[in-house]
Coordinates of C-alpha atoms in Angstrom, one line a residue:
X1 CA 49.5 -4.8 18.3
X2 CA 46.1 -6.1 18.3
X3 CA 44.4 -8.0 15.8
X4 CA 42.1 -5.3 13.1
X5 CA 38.8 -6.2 12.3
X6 CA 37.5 -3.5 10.7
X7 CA 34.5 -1.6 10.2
X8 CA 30.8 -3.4 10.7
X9 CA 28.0 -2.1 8.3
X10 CA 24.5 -2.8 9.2
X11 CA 22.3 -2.2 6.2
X12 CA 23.1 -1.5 2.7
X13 CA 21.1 1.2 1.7
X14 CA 22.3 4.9 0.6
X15 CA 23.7 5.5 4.1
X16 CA 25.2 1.8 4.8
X17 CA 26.4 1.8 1.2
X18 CA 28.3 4.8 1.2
X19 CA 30.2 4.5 4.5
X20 CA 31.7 1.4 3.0
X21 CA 32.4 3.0 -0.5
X22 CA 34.0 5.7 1.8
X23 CA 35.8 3.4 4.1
X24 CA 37.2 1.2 1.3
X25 CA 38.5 4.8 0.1
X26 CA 40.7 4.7 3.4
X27 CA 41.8 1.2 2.8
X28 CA 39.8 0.3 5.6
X29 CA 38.3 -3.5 5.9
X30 CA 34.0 -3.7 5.9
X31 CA 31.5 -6.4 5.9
X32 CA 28.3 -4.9 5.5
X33 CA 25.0 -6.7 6.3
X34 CA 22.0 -6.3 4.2
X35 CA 18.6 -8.0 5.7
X36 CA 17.0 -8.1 2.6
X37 CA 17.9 -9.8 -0.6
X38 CA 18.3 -6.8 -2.4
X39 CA 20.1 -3.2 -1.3
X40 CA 19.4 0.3 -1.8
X41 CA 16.7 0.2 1.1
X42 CA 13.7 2.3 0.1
X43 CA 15.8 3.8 -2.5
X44 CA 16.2 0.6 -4.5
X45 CA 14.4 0.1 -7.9
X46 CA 11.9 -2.7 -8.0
X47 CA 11.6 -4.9 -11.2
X48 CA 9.0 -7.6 -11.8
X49 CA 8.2 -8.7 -15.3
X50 CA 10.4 -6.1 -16.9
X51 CA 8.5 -3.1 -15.4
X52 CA 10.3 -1.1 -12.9
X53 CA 9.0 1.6 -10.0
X54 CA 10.7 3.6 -7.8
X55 CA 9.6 3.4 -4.1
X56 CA 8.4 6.9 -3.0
X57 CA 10.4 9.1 -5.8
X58 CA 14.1 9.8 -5.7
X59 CA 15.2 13.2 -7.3
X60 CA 18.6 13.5 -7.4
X61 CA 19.1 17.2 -6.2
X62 CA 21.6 18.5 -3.9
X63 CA 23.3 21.5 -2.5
X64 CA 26.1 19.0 -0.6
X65 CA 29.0 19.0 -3.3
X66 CA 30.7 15.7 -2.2
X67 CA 27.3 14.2 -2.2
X68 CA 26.6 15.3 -6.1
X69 CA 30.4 14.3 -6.8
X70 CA 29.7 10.9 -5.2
X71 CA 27.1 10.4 -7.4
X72 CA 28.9 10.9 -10.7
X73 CA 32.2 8.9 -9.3
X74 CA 29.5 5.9 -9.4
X75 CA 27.4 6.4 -12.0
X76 CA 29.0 8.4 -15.5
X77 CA 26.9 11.3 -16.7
X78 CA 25.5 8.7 -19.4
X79 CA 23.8 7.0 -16.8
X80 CA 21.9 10.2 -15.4
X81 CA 19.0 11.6 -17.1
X82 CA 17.8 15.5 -17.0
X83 CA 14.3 15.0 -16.0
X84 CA 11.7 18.3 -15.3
X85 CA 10.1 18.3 -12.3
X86 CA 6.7 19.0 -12.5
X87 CA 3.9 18.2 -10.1
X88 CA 0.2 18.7 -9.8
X89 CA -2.7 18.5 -7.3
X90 CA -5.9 16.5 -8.2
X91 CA -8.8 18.1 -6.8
X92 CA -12.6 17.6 -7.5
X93 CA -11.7 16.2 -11.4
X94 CA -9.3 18.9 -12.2
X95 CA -5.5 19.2 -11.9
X96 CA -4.4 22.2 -10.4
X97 CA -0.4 23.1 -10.9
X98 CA 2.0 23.1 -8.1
X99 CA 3.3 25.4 -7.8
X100 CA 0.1 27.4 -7.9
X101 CA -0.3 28.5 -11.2
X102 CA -3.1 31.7 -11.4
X103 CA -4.5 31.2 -14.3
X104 CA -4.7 26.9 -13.9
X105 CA -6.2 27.8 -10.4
X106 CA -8.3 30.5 -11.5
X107 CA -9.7 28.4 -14.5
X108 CA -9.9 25.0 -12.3
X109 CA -11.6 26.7 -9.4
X110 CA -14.0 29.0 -11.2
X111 CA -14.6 32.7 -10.7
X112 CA -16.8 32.3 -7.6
X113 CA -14.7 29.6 -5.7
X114 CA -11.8 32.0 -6.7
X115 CA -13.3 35.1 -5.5
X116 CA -13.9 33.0 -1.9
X117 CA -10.6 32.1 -1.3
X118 CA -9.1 35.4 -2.3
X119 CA -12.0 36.5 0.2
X120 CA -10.7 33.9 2.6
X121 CA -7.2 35.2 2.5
X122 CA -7.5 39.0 3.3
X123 CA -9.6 37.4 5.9
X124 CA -6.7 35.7 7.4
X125 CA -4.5 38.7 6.6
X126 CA -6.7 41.2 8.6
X127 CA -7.5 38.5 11.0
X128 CA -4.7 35.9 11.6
X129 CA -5.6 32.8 13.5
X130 CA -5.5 32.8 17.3
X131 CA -3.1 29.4 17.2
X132 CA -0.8 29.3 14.8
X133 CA 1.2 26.4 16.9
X134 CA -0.2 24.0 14.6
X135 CA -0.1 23.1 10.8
X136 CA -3.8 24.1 10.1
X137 CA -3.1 27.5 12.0
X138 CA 0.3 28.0 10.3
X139 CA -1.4 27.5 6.8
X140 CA -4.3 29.1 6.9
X141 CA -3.0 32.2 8.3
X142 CA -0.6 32.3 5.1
X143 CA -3.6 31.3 2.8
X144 CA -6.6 31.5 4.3
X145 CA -9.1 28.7 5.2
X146 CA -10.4 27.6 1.9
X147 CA -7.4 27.2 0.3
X148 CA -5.8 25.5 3.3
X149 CA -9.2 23.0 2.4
X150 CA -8.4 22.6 -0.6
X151 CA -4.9 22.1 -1.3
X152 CA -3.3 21.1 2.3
X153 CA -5.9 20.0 4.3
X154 CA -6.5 16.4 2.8
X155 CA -3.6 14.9 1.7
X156 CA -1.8 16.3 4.8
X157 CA -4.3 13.9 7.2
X158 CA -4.0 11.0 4.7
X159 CA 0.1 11.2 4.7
X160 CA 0.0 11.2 8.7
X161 CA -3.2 9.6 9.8
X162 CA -4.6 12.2 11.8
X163 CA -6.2 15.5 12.0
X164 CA -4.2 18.6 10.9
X165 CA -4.9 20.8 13.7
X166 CA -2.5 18.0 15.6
X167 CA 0.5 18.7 14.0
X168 CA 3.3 20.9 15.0
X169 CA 3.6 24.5 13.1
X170 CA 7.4 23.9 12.6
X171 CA 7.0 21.0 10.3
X172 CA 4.6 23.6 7.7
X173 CA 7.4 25.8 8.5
X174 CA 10.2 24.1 7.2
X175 CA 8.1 22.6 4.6
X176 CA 6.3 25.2 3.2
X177 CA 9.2 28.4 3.6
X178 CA 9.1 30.8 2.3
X179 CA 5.8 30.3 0.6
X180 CA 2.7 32.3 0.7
X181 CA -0.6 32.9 -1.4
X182 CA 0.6 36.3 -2.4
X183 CA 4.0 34.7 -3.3
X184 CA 2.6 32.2 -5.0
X185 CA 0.6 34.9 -6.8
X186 CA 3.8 36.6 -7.7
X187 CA 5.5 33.5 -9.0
X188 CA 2.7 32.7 -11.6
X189 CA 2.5 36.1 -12.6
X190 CA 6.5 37.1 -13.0
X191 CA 7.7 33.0 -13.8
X192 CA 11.1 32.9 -13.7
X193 CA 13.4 30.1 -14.9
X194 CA 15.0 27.9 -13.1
X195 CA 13.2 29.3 -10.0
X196 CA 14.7 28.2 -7.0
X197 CA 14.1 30.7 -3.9
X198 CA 11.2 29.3 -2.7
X199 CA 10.5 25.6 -1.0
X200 CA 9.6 22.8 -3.7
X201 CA 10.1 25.0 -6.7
X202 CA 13.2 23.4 -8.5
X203 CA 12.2 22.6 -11.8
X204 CA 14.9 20.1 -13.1
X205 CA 16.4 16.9 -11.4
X206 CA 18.8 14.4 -12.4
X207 CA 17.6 10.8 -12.4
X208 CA 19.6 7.2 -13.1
X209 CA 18.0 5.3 -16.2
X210 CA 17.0 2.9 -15.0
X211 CA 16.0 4.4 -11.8
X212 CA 17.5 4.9 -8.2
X213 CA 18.3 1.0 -7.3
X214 CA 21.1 1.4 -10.2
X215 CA 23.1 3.9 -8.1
X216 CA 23.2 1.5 -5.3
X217 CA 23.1 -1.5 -7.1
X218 CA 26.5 0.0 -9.5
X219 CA 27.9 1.0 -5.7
X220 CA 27.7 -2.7 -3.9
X221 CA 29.2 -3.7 -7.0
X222 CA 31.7 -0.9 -6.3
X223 CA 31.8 -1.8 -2.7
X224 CA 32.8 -5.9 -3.6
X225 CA 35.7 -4.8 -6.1
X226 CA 36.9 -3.2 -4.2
X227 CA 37.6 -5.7 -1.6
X228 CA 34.4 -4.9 0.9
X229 CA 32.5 -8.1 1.9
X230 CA 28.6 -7.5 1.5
X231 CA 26.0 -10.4 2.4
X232 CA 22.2 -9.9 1.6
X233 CA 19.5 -11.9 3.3
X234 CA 21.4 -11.9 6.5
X235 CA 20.3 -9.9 9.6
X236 CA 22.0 -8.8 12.6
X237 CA 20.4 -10.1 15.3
X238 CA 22.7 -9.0 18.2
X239 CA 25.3 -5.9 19.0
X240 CA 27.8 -7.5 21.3
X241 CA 29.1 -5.2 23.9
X242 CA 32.3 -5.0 26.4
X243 CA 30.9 -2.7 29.2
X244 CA 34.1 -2.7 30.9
X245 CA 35.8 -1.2 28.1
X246 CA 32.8 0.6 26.6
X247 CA 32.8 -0.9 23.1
X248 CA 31.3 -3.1 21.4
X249 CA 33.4 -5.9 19.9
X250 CA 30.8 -8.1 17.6
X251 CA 27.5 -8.9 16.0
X252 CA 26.0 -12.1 15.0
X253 CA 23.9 -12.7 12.0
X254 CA 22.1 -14.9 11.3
X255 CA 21.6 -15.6 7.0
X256 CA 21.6 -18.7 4.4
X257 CA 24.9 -19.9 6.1
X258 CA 23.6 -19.8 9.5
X259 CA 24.6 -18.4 12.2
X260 CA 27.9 -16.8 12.8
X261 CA 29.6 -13.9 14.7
X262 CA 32.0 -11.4 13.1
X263 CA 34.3 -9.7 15.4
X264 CA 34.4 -5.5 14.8
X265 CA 36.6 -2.6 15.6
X266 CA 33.3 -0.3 14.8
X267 CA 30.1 -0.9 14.1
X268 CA 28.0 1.6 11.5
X269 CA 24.3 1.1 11.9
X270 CA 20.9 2.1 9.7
X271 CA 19.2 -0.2 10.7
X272 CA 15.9 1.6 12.8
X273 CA 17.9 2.8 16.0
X274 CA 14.7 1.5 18.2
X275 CA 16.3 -2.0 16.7
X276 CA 19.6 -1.4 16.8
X277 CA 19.5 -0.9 21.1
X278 CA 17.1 -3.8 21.3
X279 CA 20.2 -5.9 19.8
X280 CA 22.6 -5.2 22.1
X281 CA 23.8 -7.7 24.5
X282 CA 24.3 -7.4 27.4
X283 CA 21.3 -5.3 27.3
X284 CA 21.0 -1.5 27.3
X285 CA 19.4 -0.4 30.8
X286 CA 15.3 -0.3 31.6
X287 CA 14.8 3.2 30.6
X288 CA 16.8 3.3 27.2
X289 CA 15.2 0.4 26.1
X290 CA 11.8 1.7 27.0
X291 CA 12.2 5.2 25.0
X292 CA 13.6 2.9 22.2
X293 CA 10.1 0.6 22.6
X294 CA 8.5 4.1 22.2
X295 CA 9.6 5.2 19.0
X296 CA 7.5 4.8 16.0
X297 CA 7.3 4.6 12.1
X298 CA 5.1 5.1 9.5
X299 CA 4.6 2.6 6.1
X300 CA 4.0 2.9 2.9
X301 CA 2.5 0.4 0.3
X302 CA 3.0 1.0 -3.4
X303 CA 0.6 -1.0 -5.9
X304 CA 1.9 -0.4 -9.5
X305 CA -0.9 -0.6 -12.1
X306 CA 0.2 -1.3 -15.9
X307 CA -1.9 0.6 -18.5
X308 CA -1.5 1.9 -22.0
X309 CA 0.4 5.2 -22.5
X310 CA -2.3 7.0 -23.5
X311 CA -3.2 7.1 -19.7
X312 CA 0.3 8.5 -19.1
X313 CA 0.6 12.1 -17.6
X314 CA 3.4 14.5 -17.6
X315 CA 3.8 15.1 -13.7
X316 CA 6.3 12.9 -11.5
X317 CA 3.9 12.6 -9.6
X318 CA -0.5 14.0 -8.4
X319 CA -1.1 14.4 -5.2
X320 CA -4.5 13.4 -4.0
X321 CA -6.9 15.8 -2.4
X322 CA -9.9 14.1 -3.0
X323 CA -11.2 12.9 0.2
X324 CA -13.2 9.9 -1.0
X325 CA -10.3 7.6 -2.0
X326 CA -7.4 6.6 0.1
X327 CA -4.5 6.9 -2.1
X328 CA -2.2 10.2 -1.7
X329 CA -0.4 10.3 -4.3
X330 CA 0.1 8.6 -7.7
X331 CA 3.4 8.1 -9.6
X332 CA 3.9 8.0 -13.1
X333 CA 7.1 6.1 -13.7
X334 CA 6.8 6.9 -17.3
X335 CA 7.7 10.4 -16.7
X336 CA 10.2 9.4 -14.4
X337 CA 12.0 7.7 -17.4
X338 CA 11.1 5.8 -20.7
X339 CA 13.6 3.3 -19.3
X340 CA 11.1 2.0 -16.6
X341 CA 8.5 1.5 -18.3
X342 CA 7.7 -0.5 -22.0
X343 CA 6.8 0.6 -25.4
X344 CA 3.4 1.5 -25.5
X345 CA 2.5 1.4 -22.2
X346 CA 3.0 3.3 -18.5
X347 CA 2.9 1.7 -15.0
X348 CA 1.3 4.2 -12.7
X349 CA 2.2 3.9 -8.9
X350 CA -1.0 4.3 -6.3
X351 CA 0.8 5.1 -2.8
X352 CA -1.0 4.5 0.2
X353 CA 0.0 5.8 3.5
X354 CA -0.2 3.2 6.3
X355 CA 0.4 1.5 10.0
X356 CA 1.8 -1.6 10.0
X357 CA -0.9 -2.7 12.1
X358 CA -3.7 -1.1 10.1
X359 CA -6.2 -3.5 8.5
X360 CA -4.7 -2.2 4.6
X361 CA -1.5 -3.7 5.7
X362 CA -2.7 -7.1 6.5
X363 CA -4.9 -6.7 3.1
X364 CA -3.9 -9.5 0.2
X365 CA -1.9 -8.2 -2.7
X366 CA -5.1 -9.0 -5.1
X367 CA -7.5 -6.7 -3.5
X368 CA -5.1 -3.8 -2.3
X369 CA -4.7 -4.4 -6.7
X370 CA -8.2 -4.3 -6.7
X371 CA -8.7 -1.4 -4.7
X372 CA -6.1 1.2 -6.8
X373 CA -7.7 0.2 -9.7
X374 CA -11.1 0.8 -8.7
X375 CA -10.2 4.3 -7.1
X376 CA -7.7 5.0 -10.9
X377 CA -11.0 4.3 -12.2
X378 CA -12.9 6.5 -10.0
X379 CA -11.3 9.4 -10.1
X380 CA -11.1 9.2 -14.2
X381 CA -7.7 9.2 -14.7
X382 CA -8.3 5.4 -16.7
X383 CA -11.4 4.2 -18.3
X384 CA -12.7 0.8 -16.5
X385 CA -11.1 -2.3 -17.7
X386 CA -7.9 -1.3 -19.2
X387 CA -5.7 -2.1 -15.9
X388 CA -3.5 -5.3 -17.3
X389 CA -1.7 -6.3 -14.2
X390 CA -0.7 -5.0 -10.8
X391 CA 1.9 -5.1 -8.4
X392 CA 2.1 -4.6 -5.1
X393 CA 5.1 -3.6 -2.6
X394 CA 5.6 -3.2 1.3
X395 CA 7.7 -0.6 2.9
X396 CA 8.0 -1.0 6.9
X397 CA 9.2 2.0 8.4
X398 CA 9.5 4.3 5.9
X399 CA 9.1 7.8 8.0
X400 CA 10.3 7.9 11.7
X401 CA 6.9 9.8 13.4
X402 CA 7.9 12.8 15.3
X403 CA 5.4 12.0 18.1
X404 CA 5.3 14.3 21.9
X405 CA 8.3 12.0 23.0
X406 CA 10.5 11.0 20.1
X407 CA 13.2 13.8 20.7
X408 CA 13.6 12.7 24.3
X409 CA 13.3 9.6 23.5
X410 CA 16.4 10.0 20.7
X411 CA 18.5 12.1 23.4
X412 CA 18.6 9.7 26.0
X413 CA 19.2 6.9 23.3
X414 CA 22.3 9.1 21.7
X415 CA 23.5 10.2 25.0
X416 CA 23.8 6.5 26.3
X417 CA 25.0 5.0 23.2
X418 CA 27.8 7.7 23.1
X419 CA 28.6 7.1 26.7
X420 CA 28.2 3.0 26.4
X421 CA 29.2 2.2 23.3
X422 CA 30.9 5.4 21.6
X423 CA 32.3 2.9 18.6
X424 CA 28.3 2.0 17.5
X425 CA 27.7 4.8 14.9
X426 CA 23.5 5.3 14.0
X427 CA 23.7 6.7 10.4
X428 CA 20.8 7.8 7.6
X429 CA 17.1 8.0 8.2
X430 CA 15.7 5.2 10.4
X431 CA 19.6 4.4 11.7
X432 CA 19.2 8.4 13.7
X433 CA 15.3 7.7 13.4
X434 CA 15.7 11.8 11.6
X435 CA 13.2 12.5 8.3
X436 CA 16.4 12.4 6.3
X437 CA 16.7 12.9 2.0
X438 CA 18.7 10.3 0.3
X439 CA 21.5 13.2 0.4
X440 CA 21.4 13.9 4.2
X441 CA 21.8 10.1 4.5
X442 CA 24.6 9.6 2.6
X443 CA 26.5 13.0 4.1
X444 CA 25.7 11.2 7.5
X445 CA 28.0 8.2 6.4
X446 CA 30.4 10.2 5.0
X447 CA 31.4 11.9 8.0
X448 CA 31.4 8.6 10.0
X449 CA 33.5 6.9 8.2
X450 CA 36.2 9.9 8.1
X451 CA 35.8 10.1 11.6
X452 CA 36.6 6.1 12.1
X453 CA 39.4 6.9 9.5
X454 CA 40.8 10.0 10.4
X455 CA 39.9 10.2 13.9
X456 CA 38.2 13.8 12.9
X457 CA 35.1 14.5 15.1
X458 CA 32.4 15.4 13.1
X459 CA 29.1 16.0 14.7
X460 CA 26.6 14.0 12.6
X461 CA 23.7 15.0 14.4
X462 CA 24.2 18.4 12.8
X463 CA 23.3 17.2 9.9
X464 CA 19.8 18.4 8.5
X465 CA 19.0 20.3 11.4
X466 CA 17.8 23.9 10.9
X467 CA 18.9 23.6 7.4
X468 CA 16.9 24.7 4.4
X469 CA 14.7 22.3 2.2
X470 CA 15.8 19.9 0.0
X471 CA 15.0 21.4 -2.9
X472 CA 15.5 25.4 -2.0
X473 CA 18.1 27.3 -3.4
X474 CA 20.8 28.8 -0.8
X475 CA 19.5 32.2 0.5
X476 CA 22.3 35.1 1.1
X477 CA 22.4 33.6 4.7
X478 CA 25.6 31.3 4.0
X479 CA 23.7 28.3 4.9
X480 CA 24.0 25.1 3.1
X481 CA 21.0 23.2 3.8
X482 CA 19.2 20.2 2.2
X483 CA 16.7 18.8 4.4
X484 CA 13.1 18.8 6.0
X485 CA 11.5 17.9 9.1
X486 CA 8.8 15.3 9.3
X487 CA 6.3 16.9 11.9
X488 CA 5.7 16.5 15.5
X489 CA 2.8 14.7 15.8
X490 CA 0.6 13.6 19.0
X491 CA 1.6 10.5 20.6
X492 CA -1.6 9.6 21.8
X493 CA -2.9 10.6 18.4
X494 CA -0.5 8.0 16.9
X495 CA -1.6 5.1 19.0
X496 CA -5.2 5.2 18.2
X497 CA -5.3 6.6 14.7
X498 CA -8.6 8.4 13.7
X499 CA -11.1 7.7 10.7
X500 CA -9.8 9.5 8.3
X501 CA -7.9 8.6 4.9
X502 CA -5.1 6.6 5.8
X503 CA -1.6 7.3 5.2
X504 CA 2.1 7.8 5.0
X505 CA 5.7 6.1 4.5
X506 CA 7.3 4.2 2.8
X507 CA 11.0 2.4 3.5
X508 CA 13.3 -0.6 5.5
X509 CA 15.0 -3.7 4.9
X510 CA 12.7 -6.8 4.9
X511 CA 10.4 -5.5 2.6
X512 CA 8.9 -8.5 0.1
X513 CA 7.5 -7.0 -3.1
X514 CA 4.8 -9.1 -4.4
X515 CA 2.7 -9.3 -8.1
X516 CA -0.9 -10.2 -9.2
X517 CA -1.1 -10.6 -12.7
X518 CA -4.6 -9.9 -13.6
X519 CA -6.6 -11.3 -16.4

């Protein structure tokens, strides 16, 4: 009988993570192997000088029941918080609520703006848009042009870097289902609660203490009791492949203890698929490697302002509509919990939406600190001066772009990998290079590792496809769905970026948080 190795895990965020929890489960052997020095991926929780921010914001929400019970078998209900969800949109100095509220908009907008975009609307109604292919079509035909301006128009081209009208329709579609101006209408007038049959509109979340990092922080911990070997600060730098017997049989890593190569029965990847093919040896042919060359990311930098509470807000979260600064959205981690923040003071989170090759990504930490604390300023939400110290954190690869050629380039990527090297599983977000939620991730990685266990043949690429929004309610359908869809976007558009705010992303292993104390 030949030797077992057992399972290799590459990457230990919620995906990597959980297939070894769920492995161990089997009494199957792991290693799993964490590039950074710290896991969770872009759902870890970073801490400097006592303050700590969540990367992006993690609501704990699902409709996947062995997802929710995972949760609570790693983390007791102590640890969890019952947090409101509650989310606004700053617009020309005034905070509009999202949902849309009619009174809030009515009030914020004024009778004559509101007049114009109720005026806007029939117009769309009576006269839909020709081209409803893309996002600006979609939306305005569902609220007409001035609200489309207003409140999906500009942060929409800051989160993707380019213009609206070059996005695909089924994106908005997925996004924004089942949601309308006149259903909106409906929803402010009749409130309901609880409300949960229309896109975005849960209005509770749980949420770990001390934020999302503790889950996967508790799980490692989970993960090395029970007899799982997990090494941070070591990458894989090469997939070893038998083509004869279409497997692959090893990795090497290369970490603090040098370099080494651990034999593997199977190898469970999320790290970015486009990396994963560039690591095998011998190589993957000419034309996978080339469609795995093609695929692209988008990043996301978080600088972390500390001010006093009386600058705190209630929301999560505001997205930014205001064209004249480039942050998109703005955290409050206050309201996230009391348990990330200190007495007496909030740390707000400015999130920028980049390219890793954009000029704001080469920027020092002090002026990016700079920056968010001259546009806080600017758009009122602190008086000048009372910003005591920044932080600043980079997020490679946070959303895979859905570019012209991503889904060929993904098919011929799966089909050769399954024909190849059918015991190399790509798991989670940037591992099936798929807009996952932390939930879709982890339900990826579950099914994996019971089909390496049980030999069952799950389809994971099911997962998340043509399934309902994260946070929408099941409809009388029978469908139990829990994702979104990033949006196809141009490719040419994404290799020379327009003018415009930039933005999106946020994610990845190799990430190095940094701080600027000021003053």
């Amino acid at each position: 009988m030949s030797e077992q190795h057992g399972t290799v895990i590459i990457g230990a965020g919620p995906a990597g993570l959980t297939a070894a929890y769920e492995l161990l489960r089997h009494g199957l052997p792991v290693q799993v192997f964490e590039a950074d020095e710290v896991v969770g991926g872009i759902s870890r929780t970073v801490e400097r000088d006592g303050w700590r921010f969540d990367i992006g914001g993690h609501r704990f929400f699902t409709k996947v029941p062995r997802v929710e019970s995972f949760w609570h078998e790693i983390l007791p209900d102590e640890d969890f918080l019952t947090r409101p969800r509650m989310s606004r949109i700053f617009y020309r100095g005034a905070l509009f609520n999202y949902p849309l509220s009619a009174m809030n908009a009515l009030r914020n907008l004024g009778l004559p703006e509101a007049a114009r975009c109720l005026g806007s609307y029939a117009r769309a109604r009576l006269r839909p848009p020709k081209d409803q292919s893309h996002f600006e079509g979609w939306v305005s035909a569902r609220f007409g042009w001035r609200l489309y301006s207003i409140f999906f128009k500009t942060y929409t081209e800051k989160v993707w870097g380019m213009p609206a009208d070059r996005l695909q329709a089924d994106w908005a579609a997925q996004r924004i289902k089942n949601l309308s101006l006149a259903t909106a209408i409906r929803n402010a007038l009749l409130p309901s609660r609880r409300r949960t049959d229309v896109t975005s509109l849960i209005e509770e979340f749980q949420y770990p203490k001390y934020g999302p990092g503790m889950m996967w922080e508790r799980c490692a911990e989970q993960v090395r009791k029970r007899g799982g070997q997990l090494s941070t600060g070591t990458w894989v730098t090469a997939v070893h492949r038998d083509p004869k017997r279409r497997r692959a049989i090893s990795v090497t890593v290369d970490g603090a203890g040098g370099q080494r190569t651990q034999p593997a029965d199977d190898v469970i990847s999320s790290m970015p698929i486009s990396e994963l093919v560039a690591a095998l040896r011998p190589p993957a042919p000419p034309e996978v490697l080339a469609c795995a060359a093609d695929l692209r990311y988008r990043d996301f930098l978080t600088v972390a302002l500390v001010v006093p509470a009386e600058f705190s807000f209630p929301d999560n979260w505001i997205y930014v509509h205001d064209p004249g600064v480039r942050v998109g959205r703005i955290q409050n981690f206050g309201s996230w919990s009391p348990y990330l923040v200190k007495d007496g003071r909030t740390c707000l989170g400015l999130e920028y939406f980049v390219f890793e090759d954009d000029e704001m990504w080469r920027t020092p930490d002090a002026d990016l600190v700079a920056l968010a604390t001259a546009e806080l300023e600017r758009l009122g939400l602190v008086r000048p001066g009372v910003v005591e110290a920044g932080y600043v954190v980079r997020m490679p690869k946070a959303y895979p772009v859905y570019d012209e050629r991503y889904q060929h380039n993904v098919d011929v990527i799966r089909a050769w990998l399954a024909e190849a090297v059918p015991n190399v599983h790509p798991v989670g977000r940037n591992g099936m290079h798929r807009y996952n939620n932390q939930d879709h991730s982890m339900l990826t990685a579950m099914l994996t590792a019971e089909n390496i266990a049980t030999g069952s043949t799950h389809d994971v690429w099911s997962v998340n496809v043509e399934q309902d929004y994260h946070e929408e309610s099941s409809g009388g359908d029978g469908r139990r769905g829990t994702g979104r869809d990033a949006p196809v976007v141009p490719s040419r558009i994404i290799a020379a970026p327009i003018n415009a705010p930039e933005g999106v992303g946020a994610a990845g292993s190799g990430d190095r948080p940094r701080q600027v104390p000021l003053g």
